Amino acid sequence: MLEKFKQYLEQNFPKTQSFHPFFNEALKWMLQAGGKHFRAQLLLGIVNAKNPALFDKALDAALALEFIHTYSLIHDDLPAMDNASLRRGRQTLHKKYDETTAILVGDALNTQAFLLLSKLDLKESIRLKLIETLAFNAGINGMIIGQAIDCYFEDKPLNLEQVEFLHIHKTARLIAASLKMGCEICELGEKECEQIYEIGLLIGLIFQIKDDIIDATLDTKDAGKPTHNDTHKNSFVKLLGLEGAKKAKNDKITLCEEKMRNLDSKLTNELGILINKYLKG
């Protein structure tokens, strides 16, 4: 599944016709850098478990998620936000080119994601649902307000409930949306969609705690991005301590696995593979 998506991404980097000397190269710079493709795998994992005949048609939806996630990283790394010089083991876009290019590439990937969804080879009603789900979770009700809180409250300690709110919105909602979009492609019932979305929010929080632990314990070379960088941020490690964050992560994994027992076995297996690969340890 991952290899199929990587091949599809390589064959479908965004590009435009113009006389700009390097914009098309900039568009694919961070997409080429790799990453886990975790969100794309979640969407495709649902489709693979529930209706594998739709797998090929779902690839552009997975690509849209990858574009949205990558745009958010490009903007997150900008001097106005985290001012990072490294991402996925290579120079950040504003360091490789310039700040203007980084802003515009982020904008391009954001809008291109919705263009992809609008052209999917699926029923119009499904396309509209997918656009709505991604817009809600990546926009002001999800990733954007999470990022706004993250930036505004640097060096302003939050309590645990507030830190969870921050990271549910900044990180977990897009991860949960990935699962929900897979459900929508397969036309699952509303109750099952919501059940899987709630599990996705939990997976998203686990993902964030793991990321906080990586920031606290790995060096820049191993992480592929600047680490020990969250001293000004409201992270789980900063609030709970390293051991407390590890315990919180393991507790949430246990809760997630309990909730997954209510899903069908194929879906439990698909999600279990991704949790074991990316979230445990």
mmCIF file of N, CA, C and O in Angstrom, residues 225-260:
data_model
loop_
_atom_site.group_PDB
_atom_site.id
_atom_site.type_symbol
_atom_site.label_atom_id
_atom_site.label_comp_id
_atom_site.label_asym_id
_atom_site.label_seq_id
_atom_site.Cartn_x
_atom_site.Cartn_y
_atom_site.Cartn_z
ATOM 1 N N LYS A 225 14.863 16.674 11.411
ATOM 2 C CA LYS A 225 14.378 18.044 11.606
ATOM 3 C C LYS A 225 14.966 18.555 12.915
ATOM 4 O O LYS A 225 15.457 17.759 13.734
ATOM 5 N N PRO A 226 14.939 19.867 13.154
ATOM 6 C CA PRO A 226 15.474 20.379 14.414
ATOM 7 C C PRO A 226 14.758 19.759 15.610
ATOM 8 O O PRO A 226 13.535 19.623 15.607
ATOM 9 N N THR A 227 15.522 19.361 16.612
ATOM 10 C CA THR A 227 14.938 18.809 17.843
ATOM 11 C C THR A 227 15.325 19.691 19.029
ATOM 12 O O THR A 227 16.020 20.684 18.878
ATOM 13 N N HIS A 228 14.839 19.281 20.212
ATOM 14 C CA HIS A 228 15.001 20.093 21.419
ATOM 15 C C HIS A 228 14.538 21.526 21.115
ATOM 16 O O HIS A 228 15.116 22.503 21.554
ATOM 17 N N ASN A 229 13.456 21.555 20.341
ATOM 18 C CA ASN A 229 12.971 22.806 19.756
ATOM 19 C C ASN A 229 11.683 23.266 20.411
ATOM 20 O O ASN A 229 11.125 24.290 20.028
ATOM 21 N N ASP A 230 11.186 22.462 21.368
ATOM 22 C CA ASP A 230 9.868 22.737 21.938
ATOM 23 C C ASP A 230 9.930 23.428 23.292
ATOM 24 O O ASP A 230 8.954 23.438 24.037
ATOM 25 N N THR A 231 11.068 24.025 23.609
ATOM 26 C CA THR A 231 11.201 24.658 24.929
ATOM 27 C C THR A 231 10.227 25.816 25.100
ATOM 28 O O THR A 231 9.843 26.143 26.217
ATOM 29 N N HIS A 232 9.844 26.443 23.997
ATOM 30 C CA HIS A 232 8.892 27.557 24.066
ATOM 31 C C HIS A 232 7.453 27.096 23.827
ATOM 32 O O HIS A 232 6.518 27.883 23.964
ATOM 33 N N LYS A 233 7.285 25.828 23.455
ATOM 34 C CA LYS A 233 5.974 25.310 23.049
ATOM 35 C C LYS A 233 5.287 24.581 24.198
ATOM 36 O O LYS A 233 5.927 24.109 25.141
ATOM 37 N N ASN A 234 3.972 24.439 24.069
ATOM 38 C CA ASN A 234 3.195 23.658 25.029
ATOM 39 C C ASN A 234 3.114 22.210 24.547
ATOM 40 O O ASN A 234 2.173 21.818 23.861
ATOM 41 N N SER A 235 4.144 21.439 24.893
ATOM 42 C CA SER A 235 4.195 20.032 24.492
ATOM 43 C C SER A 235 3.789 19.138 25.657
ATOM 44 O O SER A 235 3.782 19.556 26.822
ATOM 45 N N PHE A 236 3.489 17.874 25.334
ATOM 46 C CA PHE A 236 3.152 16.912 26.383
ATOM 47 C C PHE A 236 4.366 16.615 27.262
ATOM 48 O O PHE A 236 4.227 16.433 28.467
ATOM 49 N N VAL A 237 5.538 16.575 26.662
ATOM 50 C CA VAL A 237 6.746 16.328 27.453
ATOM 51 C C VAL A 237 7.002 17.474 28.410
ATOM 52 O O VAL A 237 7.355 17.268 29.577
ATOM 53 N N LYS A 238 6.823 18.695 27.936
ATOM 54 C CA LYS A 238 7.049 19.864 28.795
ATOM 55 C C LYS A 238 6.077 19.877 29.973
ATOM 56 O O LYS A 238 6.436 20.222 31.096
ATOM 57 N N LEU A 239 4.844 19.469 29.715
ATOM 58 C CA LEU A 239 3.819 19.495 30.767
ATOM 59 C C LEU A 239 3.923 18.300 31.712
ATOM 60 O O LEU A 239 3.815 18.439 32.929
ATOM 61 N N LEU A 240 4.158 17.107 31.149
ATOM 62 C CA LEU A 240 4.091 15.869 31.935
ATOM 63 C C LEU A 240 5.467 15.298 32.293
ATOM 64 O O LEU A 240 5.540 14.367 33.092
ATOM 65 N N GLY A 241 6.524 15.830 31.667
ATOM 66 C CA GLY A 241 7.839 15.206 31.806
ATOM 67 C C GLY A 241 7.950 14.044 30.829
ATOM 68 O O GLY A 241 6.945 13.544 30.311
ATOM 69 N N LEU A 242 9.175 13.605 30.568
ATOM 70 C CA LEU A 242 9.390 12.559 29.575
ATOM 71 C C LEU A 242 8.689 11.259 29.947
ATOM 72 O O LEU A 242 7.981 10.656 29.130
ATOM 73 N N GLU A 243 8.861 10.809 31.190
ATOM 74 C CA GLU A 243 8.227 9.552 31.608
ATOM 75 C C GLU A 243 6.713 9.677 31.640
ATOM 76 O O GLU A 243 5.994 8.738 31.282
ATOM 77 N N GLY A 244 6.219 10.846 32.058
ATOM 78 C CA GLY A 244 4.774 11.078 32.069
ATOM 79 C C GLY A 244 4.182 11.058 30.672
ATOM 80 O O GLY A 244 3.089 10.519 30.450
ATOM 81 N N ALA A 245 4.920 11.624 29.710
ATOM 82 C CA ALA A 245 4.462 11.617 28.316
ATOM 83 C C ALA A 245 4.455 10.201 27.757
ATOM 84 O O ALA A 245 3.523 9.812 27.041
ATOM 85 N N LYS A 246 5.479 9.414 28.083
ATOM 86 C CA LYS A 246 5.526 8.025 27.626
ATOM 87 C C LYS A 246 4.347 7.232 28.183
ATOM 88 O O LYS A 246 3.724 6.439 27.472
ATOM 89 N N LYS A 247 4.037 7.466 29.461
ATOM 90 C CA LYS A 247 2.900 6.769 30.077
ATOM 91 C C LYS A 247 1.586 7.205 29.418
ATOM 92 O O LYS A 247 0.717 6.363 29.126
ATOM 93 N N ALA A 248 1.441 8.509 29.172
ATOM 94 C CA ALA A 248 0.221 9.010 28.533
ATOM 95 C C ALA A 248 0.052 8.384 27.149
ATOM 96 O O ALA A 248 -1.052 7.993 26.763
ATOM 97 N N LYS A 249 1.152 8.279 26.412
ATOM 98 C CA LYS A 249 1.098 7.669 25.070
ATOM 99 C C LYS A 249 0.661 6.211 25.163
ATOM 100 O O LYS A 249 -0.237 5.771 24.435
ATOM 101 N N ASN A 250 1.272 5.457 26.070
ATOM 102 C CA ASN A 250 0.938 4.034 26.202
ATOM 103 C C ASN A 250 -0.499 3.836 26.678
ATOM 104 O O ASN A 250 -1.190 2.911 26.215
ATOM 105 N N ASP A 251 -0.960 4.698 27.586
ATOM 106 C CA ASP A 251 -2.347 4.615 28.057
ATOM 107 C C ASP A 251 -3.331 4.858 26.913
ATOM 108 O O ASP A 251 -4.354 4.175 26.797
ATOM 109 N N LYS A 252 -3.000 5.826 26.073
ATOM 110 C CA LYS A 252 -3.893 6.150 24.960
ATOM 111 C C LYS A 252 -3.858 5.048 23.896
ATOM 112 O O LYS A 252 -4.873 4.774 23.251
ATOM 113 N N ILE A 253 -2.712 4.410 23.713
ATOM 114 C CA ILE A 253 -2.636 3.273 22.789
ATOM 115 C C ILE A 253 -3.526 2.141 23.285
ATOM 116 O O ILE A 253 -4.273 1.526 22.509
ATOM 117 N N THR A 254 -3.479 1.860 24.581
ATOM 118 C CA THR A 254 -4.332 0.823 25.169
ATOM 119 C C THR A 254 -5.808 1.136 24.953
ATOM 120 O O THR A 254 -6.598 0.275 24.548
ATOM 121 N N LEU A 255 -6.190 2.409 25.199
ATOM 122 C CA LEU A 255 -7.576 2.832 25.002
ATOM 123 C C LEU A 255 -7.968 2.710 23.533
ATOM 124 O O LEU A 255 -9.072 2.237 23.210
ATOM 125 N N CYS A 256 -7.067 3.099 22.652
ATOM 126 C CA CYS A 256 -7.331 3.024 21.207
ATOM 127 C C CYS A 256 -7.562 1.578 20.776
ATOM 128 O O CYS A 256 -8.507 1.286 20.028
ATOM 129 N N GLU A 257 -6.725 0.680 21.254
ATOM 130 C CA GLU A 257 -6.861 -0.735 20.894
ATOM 131 C C GLU A 257 -8.165 -1.317 21.438
ATOM 132 O O GLU A 257 -8.783 -2.170 20.784
ATOM 133 N N GLU A 258 -8.596 -0.853 22.591
ATOM 134 C CA GLU A 258 -9.887 -1.299 23.137
ATOM 135 C C GLU A 258 -11.037 -0.854 22.227
ATOM 136 O O GLU A 258 -11.951 -1.629 21.924
ATOM 137 N N LYS A 259 -10.990 0.404 21.801
ATOM 138 C CA LYS A 259 -12.044 0.931 20.928
ATOM 139 C C LYS A 259 -12.042 0.237 19.565
ATOM 140 O O LYS A 259 -13.095 0.050 18.954
ATOM 141 N N MET A 260 -10.865 -0.152 19.103
ATOM 142 C CA MET A 260 -10.755 -0.813 17.803
ATOM 143 C C MET A 260 -11.348 -2.211 17.803
ATOM 144 O O MET A 260 -11.669 -2.752 16.743
#
